[in-house]
Coordinates of C-alpha atoms in Angstrom, one line a residue:
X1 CA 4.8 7.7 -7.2
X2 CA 5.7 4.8 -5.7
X3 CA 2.7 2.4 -4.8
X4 CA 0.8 2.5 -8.5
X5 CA -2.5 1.2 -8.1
X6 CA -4.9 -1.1 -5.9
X7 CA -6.8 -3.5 -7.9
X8 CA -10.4 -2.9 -6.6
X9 CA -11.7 -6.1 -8.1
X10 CA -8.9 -8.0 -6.2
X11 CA -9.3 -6.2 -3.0
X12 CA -11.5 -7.3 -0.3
X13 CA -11.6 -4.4 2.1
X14 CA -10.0 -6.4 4.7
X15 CA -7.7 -2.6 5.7
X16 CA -3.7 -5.5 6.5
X17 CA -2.7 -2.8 4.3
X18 CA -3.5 0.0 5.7
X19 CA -2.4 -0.8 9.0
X20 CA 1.1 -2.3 8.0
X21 CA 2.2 1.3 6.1
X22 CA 4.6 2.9 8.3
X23 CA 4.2 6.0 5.9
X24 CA 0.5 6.3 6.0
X25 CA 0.1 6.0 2.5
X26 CA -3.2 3.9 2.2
X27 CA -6.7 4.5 3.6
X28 CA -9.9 2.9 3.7
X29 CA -12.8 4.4 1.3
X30 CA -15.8 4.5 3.2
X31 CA -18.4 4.2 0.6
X32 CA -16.2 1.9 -1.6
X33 CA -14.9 0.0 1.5
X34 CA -12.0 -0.9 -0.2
X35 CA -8.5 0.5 0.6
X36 CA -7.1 3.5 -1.8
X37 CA -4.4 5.6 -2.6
X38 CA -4.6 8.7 -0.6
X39 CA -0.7 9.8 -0.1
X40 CA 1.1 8.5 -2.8
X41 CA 3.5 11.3 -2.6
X42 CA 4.7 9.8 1.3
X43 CA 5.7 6.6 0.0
X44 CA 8.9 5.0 1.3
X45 CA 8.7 1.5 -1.1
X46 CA 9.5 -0.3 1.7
X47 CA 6.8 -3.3 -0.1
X48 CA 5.0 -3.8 3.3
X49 CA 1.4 -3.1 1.7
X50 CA 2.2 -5.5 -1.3
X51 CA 3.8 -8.2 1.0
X52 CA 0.7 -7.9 3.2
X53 CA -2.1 -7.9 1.1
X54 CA -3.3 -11.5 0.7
X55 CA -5.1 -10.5 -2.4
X56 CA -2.1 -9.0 -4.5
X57 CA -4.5 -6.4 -5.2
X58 CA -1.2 -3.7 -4.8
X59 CA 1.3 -3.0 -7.3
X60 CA 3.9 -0.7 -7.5
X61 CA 5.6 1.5 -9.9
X62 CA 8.7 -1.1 -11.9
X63 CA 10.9 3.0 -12.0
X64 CA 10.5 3.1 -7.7
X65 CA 10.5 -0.5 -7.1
X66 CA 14.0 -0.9 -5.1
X67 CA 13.3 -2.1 -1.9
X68 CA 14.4 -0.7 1.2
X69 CA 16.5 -2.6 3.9
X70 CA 15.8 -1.3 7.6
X71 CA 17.1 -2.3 10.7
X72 CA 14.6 -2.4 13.4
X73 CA 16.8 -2.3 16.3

């Protein structure tokens, strides 16, 4: 697993991270209304969700945490 957890006491439900994951990781809890974990398993770690957030609620896992170059064209 790449993206390890989501701070729910840091997050503020604002959703910058679920619309920056290309991978479609993250969604928004609607009873929490906070954003979660919902497919960790699709993670590329390309550090867009953590970069985003302007909470730092988002950390990921130190043994997946090698960040991925990409070349948009």
């Amino acid at each position: 697993m790449a993206v390890d957890s989501i701070d729910a006491s840091l997050c503020n439900g604002c959703g910058i991270c679920v619309l920056s994951c290309p991978a479609d990781v993250l969604r928004m809890d609607k009873t929490l209304k906070k954003a979660v974990i919902q497919y960790a398993e699709d993670c590329v770690v390309c550090c867009w969700c953590v970069a985003e957030c302007p909470k730092d609620a988002i950390s990921l896992s130190p043994t997946r945490l090698v960040r991925v170059l990409t070349s948009w064209g």
